[in-house]
Rosetta silent file (secondary structure, phi, psi, omega in degrees, C-alpha in Angstrom):
SEQUENCE: MPSVSLQLPVAVILLGGGLVATLAGYRLLRALLALYGFVAGIIITPLIAGDLAAWELIAATVAGGLVGAGLAIGFYLAGVAVLGAGLAAFILNLAMEGDPDVRVLLATSVGGALVMLLVRHYVLIAATAFLGGWTAIVGGMALAGNEAAVTATTGDVTQLFPMVPIDGHAPFAIGWLVLGLCGALVQLRTRSRVRARKAARS
SCORE:     score description
SCORE:     0.000 S_00000001
   1 L     0.000  138.139 -179.255   -7.794   -7.690   23.356 S_00000001
   2 L   -60.710  152.605  177.164   -7.265   -4.534   21.295 S_00000001
   3 L   -62.270  144.107  179.302  -10.291   -2.606   20.236 S_00000001
   4 H   -58.679  -28.366 -178.364  -11.735   -3.608   16.874 S_00000001
   5 H   -63.402  -20.895  178.450  -11.306    0.039   15.846 S_00000001
   6 H   -78.399  -20.586 -172.572   -7.538   -0.527   15.834 S_00000001
   7 H   -66.201  -39.424 -179.675   -7.740   -3.330   13.287 S_00000001
   8 H   -64.761  -52.901  178.415   -8.495   -1.100   10.280 S_00000001
   9 H   -62.669  -35.188  177.552   -5.601    1.368   10.784 S_00000001
  10 H   -64.359  -41.492  178.605   -3.223   -1.500   11.614 S_00000001
  11 H   -63.302  -41.590  178.483   -4.255   -3.286    8.405 S_00000001
  12 H   -63.646  -42.673  178.884   -3.715   -0.102    6.365 S_00000001
  13 H   -64.107  -41.814  179.177   -0.280    0.405    7.943 S_00000001
  14 H   -62.971  -42.796  179.707    0.658   -3.218    7.261 S_00000001
  15 H   -66.055  -53.166 -178.295   -0.400   -2.949    3.622 S_00000001
  16 H   -66.463  -48.356  179.252    1.232    0.420    2.933 S_00000001
  17 H   -64.142  -35.781  178.475    4.318   -0.160    5.038 S_00000001
  18 H   -64.328  -42.773  178.614    4.700   -3.657    3.622 S_00000001
  19 H   -64.825  -41.576  177.611    4.697   -2.418    0.023 S_00000001
  20 H   -63.204  -43.619  179.476    7.227    0.303    0.858 S_00000001
  21 H   -63.338  -39.079 -178.515    9.427   -2.236    2.662 S_00000001
  22 H   -63.858  -42.008 -172.780    9.208   -4.662   -0.252 S_00000001
  23 H   -95.671  -23.480 -176.932   10.283   -2.146   -2.883 S_00000001
  24 H  -146.279   31.548 -173.502   12.547    0.239   -0.928 S_00000001
  25 L   -62.771  -40.147 -176.412   13.108   -1.371    2.455 S_00000001
  26 L   -67.818  -41.764 -178.478   16.887   -1.121    2.569 S_00000001
  27 L   -67.801  -30.985 -177.715   17.000    2.583    1.688 S_00000001
  28 L  -110.212   31.462 -169.460   14.301    3.398    4.243 S_00000001
  29 H   -57.361  -50.487 -175.809   15.414    0.825    6.792 S_00000001
  30 H   -63.580  -41.107  178.529   15.455    2.970    9.912 S_00000001
  31 H   -64.109  -39.981 -179.958   12.092    4.544    9.148 S_00000001
  32 H   -69.806  -38.347  176.141   10.568    1.128    8.478 S_00000001
  33 H   -60.343  -43.242  177.764   12.055   -0.334   11.639 S_00000001
  34 H   -62.028  -42.072 -179.488   10.517    2.524   13.573 S_00000001
  35 H   -63.026  -50.174 -178.799    7.169    1.959   11.831 S_00000001
  36 H   -65.579  -38.701  176.696    7.097   -1.790   12.461 S_00000001
  37 H   -63.441  -39.221  178.492    8.295   -1.309   16.029 S_00000001
  38 H   -64.086  -44.874  178.829    5.575    1.282   16.586 S_00000001
  39 H   -62.769  -42.895  178.616    2.906   -1.048   15.198 S_00000001
  40 H   -60.726  -41.660  177.765    4.201   -3.916   17.353 S_00000001
  41 H   -63.119  -40.273  178.257    4.055   -1.673   20.396 S_00000001
  42 H   -63.045  -39.728 -178.342    0.489   -0.628   19.557 S_00000001
  43 H   -71.587  -42.007 -172.602   -0.565   -4.274   19.205 S_00000001
  44 H   -77.772  -39.844 -173.112    1.199   -5.570   22.318 S_00000001
  45 H   -55.002  -48.312 -179.985    0.483   -2.760   24.797 S_00000001
  46 H   -62.484  -24.560 -179.679   -3.308   -3.270   25.074 S_00000001
  47 H   -70.037  -26.544 -176.243   -2.713   -6.989   25.673 S_00000001
  48 H  -113.862   -2.260 -174.670   -0.713   -6.283   28.835 S_00000001
  49 H   -76.147  -25.994 -177.988   -2.209   -2.969   29.936 S_00000001
  50 L    78.753 -161.213 -178.708   -5.166   -4.438   31.803 S_00000001
  51 L   -82.971  110.959  179.355   -8.286   -2.430   32.612 S_00000001
  52 L  -129.336  158.609  172.137   -7.562    1.240   32.020 S_00000001
  53 L   -65.867  161.484 -174.958   -9.629    4.295   31.303 S_00000001
  54 H   -57.334  -47.049 -177.254   -9.913    5.229   27.638 S_00000001
  55 H   -68.263  -33.393  177.930   -7.398    8.091   27.815 S_00000001
  56 H   -67.961  -39.387  178.577   -4.977    5.956   29.847 S_00000001
  57 H   -65.558  -41.175  177.942   -5.186    3.148   27.287 S_00000001
  58 H   -62.457  -46.634  179.725   -4.552    5.593   24.436 S_00000001
  59 H   -62.725  -43.113  179.820   -1.546    7.100   26.244 S_00000001
  60 H   -65.477  -37.883  179.801   -0.167    3.659   27.115 S_00000001
  61 H   -65.795  -45.061  177.920   -0.637    2.459   23.526 S_00000001
  62 H   -63.094  -43.717  178.607    1.201    5.468   22.073 S_00000001
  63 H   -62.389  -41.706  177.561    3.980    5.086   24.652 S_00000001
  64 H   -62.752  -38.614  176.580    4.249    1.377   23.851 S_00000001
  65 H   -62.791  -42.565  179.135    4.490    2.200   20.156 S_00000001
  66 H   -65.717  -39.775  176.970    7.309    4.679   20.763 S_00000001
  67 H   -63.706  -43.488  178.368    9.179    2.153   22.918 S_00000001
  68 H   -61.369  -40.588  178.108    8.752   -0.483   20.224 S_00000001
  69 H   -62.650  -45.028  179.596   10.074    1.907   17.572 S_00000001
  70 H   -63.096  -41.767  179.873   13.141    2.730   19.673 S_00000001
  71 H   -66.290  -39.985 -179.350   13.904   -0.921   20.390 S_00000001
  72 H   -63.045  -42.463  179.263   13.532   -1.898   16.732 S_00000001
  73 H   -67.297  -40.606 -174.190   15.996    0.778   15.610 S_00000001
  74 H   -72.132  -25.349 -170.635   18.462    0.016   18.382 S_00000001
  75 L  -114.770   12.068 -174.850   18.676   -3.735   17.930 S_00000001
  76 H   -68.979  -37.768  177.457   18.538   -4.385   14.191 S_00000001
  77 H   -66.846  -39.041  176.082   22.294   -4.984   13.796 S_00000001
  78 H   -61.837  -37.246  178.036   22.234   -7.283   16.795 S_00000001
  79 H   -64.110  -40.022  177.136   19.372   -9.119   15.130 S_00000001
  80 H   -61.842  -44.788  179.953   21.408   -9.600   11.949 S_00000001
  81 H   -63.340  -43.829  179.477   24.312  -11.006   13.978 S_00000001
  82 H   -63.687  -38.986  177.340   22.039  -13.342   15.946 S_00000001
  83 H   -61.033  -45.120  178.202   20.462  -14.542   12.698 S_00000001
  84 H   -62.228  -43.368  178.800   23.898  -15.362   11.286 S_00000001
  85 H   -63.044  -42.518 -179.766   24.944  -17.167   14.447 S_00000001
  86 H   -65.365  -42.929  178.568   21.727  -19.164   14.495 S_00000001
  87 H   -64.264  -41.993  179.185   21.982  -20.178   10.840 S_00000001
  88 H   -62.779  -43.603  178.625   25.617  -21.217   11.261 S_00000001
  89 H   -64.501  -38.483  179.110   24.782  -23.313   14.319 S_00000001
  90 H   -64.411  -44.719  179.450   21.845  -24.896   12.489 S_00000001
  91 H   -64.506  -41.736  177.792   23.995  -25.823    9.477 S_00000001
  92 H   -60.992  -41.607 -179.608   26.704  -27.247   11.753 S_00000001
  93 H   -64.949  -35.200  177.197   24.121  -29.349   13.559 S_00000001
  94 H   -71.058  -34.499 -175.147   22.859  -30.730   10.248 S_00000001
  95 H   -78.902  -20.624 -175.609   26.377  -31.513    9.032 S_00000001
  96 L  -112.999  147.062  174.372   27.485  -33.395   12.166 S_00000001
  97 L   -88.120  133.794 -177.716   26.150  -36.522   13.793 S_00000001
  98 L    79.131 -174.814 -179.690   25.359  -36.063   17.446 S_00000001
  99 L   -79.350  128.786  178.551   25.921  -32.921   19.460 S_00000001
 100 L   -70.036  157.427  175.906   28.872  -30.782   18.255 S_00000001
 101 L   -60.634  142.045 -176.302   31.660  -29.767   20.608 S_00000001
 102 H   -59.522  -40.321 -178.981   30.797  -26.581   22.471 S_00000001
 103 H   -66.431  -40.332  177.502   33.969  -24.825   21.289 S_00000001
 104 H   -65.000  -42.268  179.042   33.291  -25.742   17.666 S_00000001
 105 H   -62.558  -42.757  179.811   29.698  -24.583   18.018 S_00000001
 106 H   -64.233  -46.221 -180.000   30.782  -21.297   19.573 S_00000001
 107 H   -62.845  -40.979  179.336   33.414  -20.641   16.891 S_00000001
 108 H   -64.829  -41.482  179.858   30.940  -21.492   14.130 S_00000001
 109 H   -64.760  -42.965  178.180   28.296  -19.209   15.606 S_00000001
 110 H   -63.521  -43.716  178.168   30.740  -16.306   15.930 S_00000001
 111 H   -61.538  -42.192  178.021   31.921  -16.877   12.361 S_00000001
 112 H   -62.615  -39.387  178.321   28.340  -16.965   11.109 S_00000001
 113 H   -63.955  -42.916 -179.755   27.553  -13.718   12.910 S_00000001
 114 H   -65.686  -43.533  179.041   30.593  -11.991   11.380 S_00000001
 115 H   -62.274  -42.381 -179.666   29.817  -13.243    7.877 S_00000001
 116 H   -63.329  -36.952  177.576   26.223  -12.120    8.211 S_00000001
 117 H   -68.188  -35.388  179.539   27.351   -8.645    9.272 S_00000001
 118 H   -66.474  -35.845 -178.466   29.714   -8.457    6.275 S_00000001
 119 L  -106.535   25.732 -173.717   26.908   -9.248    3.829 S_00000001
 120 H   -61.477  -27.292  179.194   24.214   -7.481    5.842 S_00000001
 121 H   -58.278  -48.023 -178.280   23.279   -5.246    2.898 S_00000001
 122 H   -72.519  -36.231  176.990   22.033   -8.239    0.925 S_00000001
 123 H   -62.191  -44.808 -178.314   20.566   -9.895    4.012 S_00000001
 124 H   -69.201  -34.487  175.634   18.625   -6.753    4.866 S_00000001
 125 H   -62.282  -48.914  179.285   17.431   -6.356    1.283 S_00000001
 126 H   -63.524  -42.171 -177.726   16.093   -9.919    1.277 S_00000001
 127 H   -64.502  -45.714 -179.321   14.664   -9.559    4.780 S_00000001
 128 H   -67.781  -36.363  179.838   12.843   -6.294    4.063 S_00000001
 129 H   -64.120  -46.835 -176.008   11.544   -7.586    0.722 S_00000001
 130 H   -79.381  -37.715  175.574   10.075  -10.779    2.153 S_00000001
 131 H   -65.201  -42.676  177.824    8.933   -9.338    5.480 S_00000001
 132 H   -63.123  -41.106  177.971    7.375   -6.424    3.625 S_00000001
 133 H   -61.333  -41.823  179.789    5.725   -8.777    1.160 S_00000001
 134 H   -63.729  -48.476 -177.474    4.256  -10.842    3.982 S_00000001
 135 H   -67.692  -34.540  178.010    2.893   -7.854    5.874 S_00000001
 136 H   -64.294  -43.804  179.155    1.514   -6.273    2.696 S_00000001
 137 H   -64.589  -43.381  179.221   -0.395   -9.441    1.829 S_00000001
 138 H   -62.583  -43.272  178.335   -1.682   -9.792    5.387 S_00000001
 139 H   -61.821  -43.451  177.920   -2.763   -6.146    5.427 S_00000001
 140 H   -63.841  -41.815  178.278   -4.565   -6.516    2.113 S_00000001
 141 H   -65.051  -37.422  178.609   -6.276   -9.710    3.253 S_00000001
 142 H   -64.890  -41.679  177.808   -7.327   -8.033    6.504 S_00000001
 143 H   -64.643  -29.550  178.322   -8.880   -5.136    4.594 S_00000001
 144 L   -81.753   -4.983  176.075  -10.722   -7.713    2.464 S_00000001
 145 L    95.169    9.873  177.633  -12.127   -9.292    5.625 S_00000001
 146 L   -62.155  127.501 -172.723  -10.056  -12.496    5.784 S_00000001
 147 H   -63.486  -44.095 -178.869  -10.560  -13.853    9.310 S_00000001
 148 H   -64.738  -39.264  179.730   -6.993  -15.131    9.834 S_00000001
 149 H   -70.146  -38.899  176.591   -5.508  -11.854    8.596 S_00000001
 150 H   -61.765  -40.827  177.035   -7.861   -9.781   10.761 S_00000001
 151 H   -62.360  -35.646  179.751   -6.762  -11.874   13.737 S_00000001
 152 H   -64.005  -28.838  179.251   -3.137  -11.158   12.798 S_00000001
 153 L   -69.045  -12.516  175.570   -3.757   -7.420   13.208 S_00000001
 154 L   -98.373    3.536  177.242   -4.306   -8.116   16.911 S_00000001
 155 L   105.348   -5.872 -179.435   -0.950   -9.882   17.214 S_00000001
 156 L  -100.055  101.851 -177.977   -2.025  -13.505   16.634 S_00000001
 157 L  -103.763   13.490 -173.958   -0.262  -14.764   13.481 S_00000001
 158 L   -71.923  -10.733 -179.224   -0.609  -18.469   14.295 S_00000001
 159 L   -97.388    4.469 -175.512   -3.307  -18.963   11.652 S_00000001
 160 L  -117.481  149.534  172.845   -1.137  -17.775    8.759 S_00000001
 161 L   -65.727  138.419   10.542    1.654  -19.373    6.720 S_00000001
 162 L   -93.631   14.066  177.903    4.496  -20.073    7.604 S_00000001
 163 L   -75.278  -15.102  177.349    3.137  -20.643   11.130 S_00000001
 164 L  -124.835  159.426  178.672    0.792  -23.277    9.689 S_00000001
 165 L   -57.615  156.784 -175.727    1.434  -25.990    7.040 S_00000001
 166 L   -70.308  -19.840  178.892    1.281  -24.923    3.413 S_00000001
 167 L   -55.589  122.387 -178.791   -1.754  -27.153    2.783 S_00000001
 168 L    84.951   -7.227 -179.117   -4.623  -24.799    2.072 S_00000001
 169 L  -122.944   18.637 -177.890   -2.294  -21.795    2.070 S_00000001
 170 H   -59.524  -44.170  178.310   -0.537  -22.340   -1.279 S_00000001
 171 H   -59.165  -40.626  177.526   -1.914  -19.134   -2.896 S_00000001
 172 H   -61.357  -47.780 -177.359   -0.681  -17.118    0.086 S_00000001
 173 H   -63.806  -42.457 -179.634    2.766  -18.769   -0.054 S_00000001
 174 H   -66.447  -44.544  177.824    3.100  -18.329   -3.825 S_00000001
 175 H   -60.983  -40.913  177.815    2.000  -14.701   -3.669 S_00000001
 176 H   -63.160  -45.244 -179.801    4.450  -14.046   -0.841 S_00000001
 177 H   -61.677  -47.118 -178.258    7.318  -15.700   -2.750 S_00000001
 178 H   -64.113  -46.766 -179.176    6.604  -13.778   -5.961 S_00000001
 179 H   -64.453  -41.339  178.764    6.176  -10.433   -4.202 S_00000001
 180 H   -63.753  -44.600  179.222    9.301  -10.975   -2.077 S_00000001
 181 H   -64.350  -43.286  178.346   11.464  -11.925   -5.069 S_00000001
 182 H   -61.753  -43.092  178.748   10.205   -8.964   -7.110 S_00000001
 183 H   -63.264  -42.193  179.045   10.887   -6.618   -4.213 S_00000001
 184 H   -63.490  -41.481  178.919   14.398   -7.994   -3.694 S_00000001
 185 H   -64.817  -41.935  177.730   15.205   -7.596   -7.396 S_00000001
 186 H   -61.440  -44.320 -179.069   13.900   -4.018   -7.413 S_00000001
 187 H   -66.690  -40.856  178.266   15.987   -3.155   -4.348 S_00000001
 188 H   -63.950  -40.751  179.169   19.146   -4.779   -5.757 S_00000001
 189 H   -65.956  -42.386  178.124   18.704   -2.914   -9.027 S_00000001
 190 H   -62.089  -43.066 -179.620   18.143    0.375   -7.201 S_00000001
 191 H   -64.204  -40.921  179.206   21.226   -0.188   -5.047 S_00000001
 192 H   -65.619  -36.093  177.598   23.404   -0.949   -8.075 S_00000001
 193 H   -66.183  -43.012  179.391   22.197    2.245   -9.780 S_00000001
 194 H   -62.454  -43.389  179.601   22.968    4.330   -6.698 S_00000001
 195 H   -65.584  -37.024  178.732   26.453    2.825   -6.431 S_00000001
 196 H   -65.943  -39.395  178.172   27.060    3.441  -10.146 S_00000001
 197 H   -65.024  -42.466  178.685   26.082    7.106   -9.775 S_00000001
 198 H   -63.577  -39.866  179.112   28.389    7.526   -6.786 S_00000001
 199 H   -66.125  -37.786  179.832   31.239    5.903   -8.702 S_00000001
 200 H   -67.153  -35.704  179.376   30.627    8.175  -11.698 S_00000001
 201 H   -70.360  -33.803 -178.784   30.740   11.283   -9.507 S_00000001
 202 L   -90.466    0.000    0.000   34.014   10.233   -7.888 S_00000001
């Protein structure tokens, strides 16, 4: 288990990085991916490192963070495509009775991946707004001493919504929804302003 001393900086990073992601995630996407990947690497590495000397654990944790940052940057487009394929397959499964034909499922998944890549700007805006909102709330709750949020800073998010039913977590869910929607609207407005400026210059 990670040292308790890591929980405070992880909570601060989640709060600050989450707010930045919520309000400007698309514009700072690569930097945020690197940040979240680095944090994930920091959280995961001590869990698998075993018994190491203090300096070895620090070196392994930093190395794990750098690996996580590199993987996050390298695979984000693949993640968007996989998300589209998964959503398309899920919708097809809901629309059909029984198991769909493999060829139909494959074609639908490929089509969903392509569509998702075409509209990835809006997908990424929504994703960064809501992911950022979630992490910001968790970081703030962890700093306030909430037990479930503190546990999340060590990599265990099973005690937080949406991993648990909404019963008893309605304030968290409502706050997440409001913060995510506000962040998405801010990002969409910022993007439209940037595009308008570029159009005016050309």
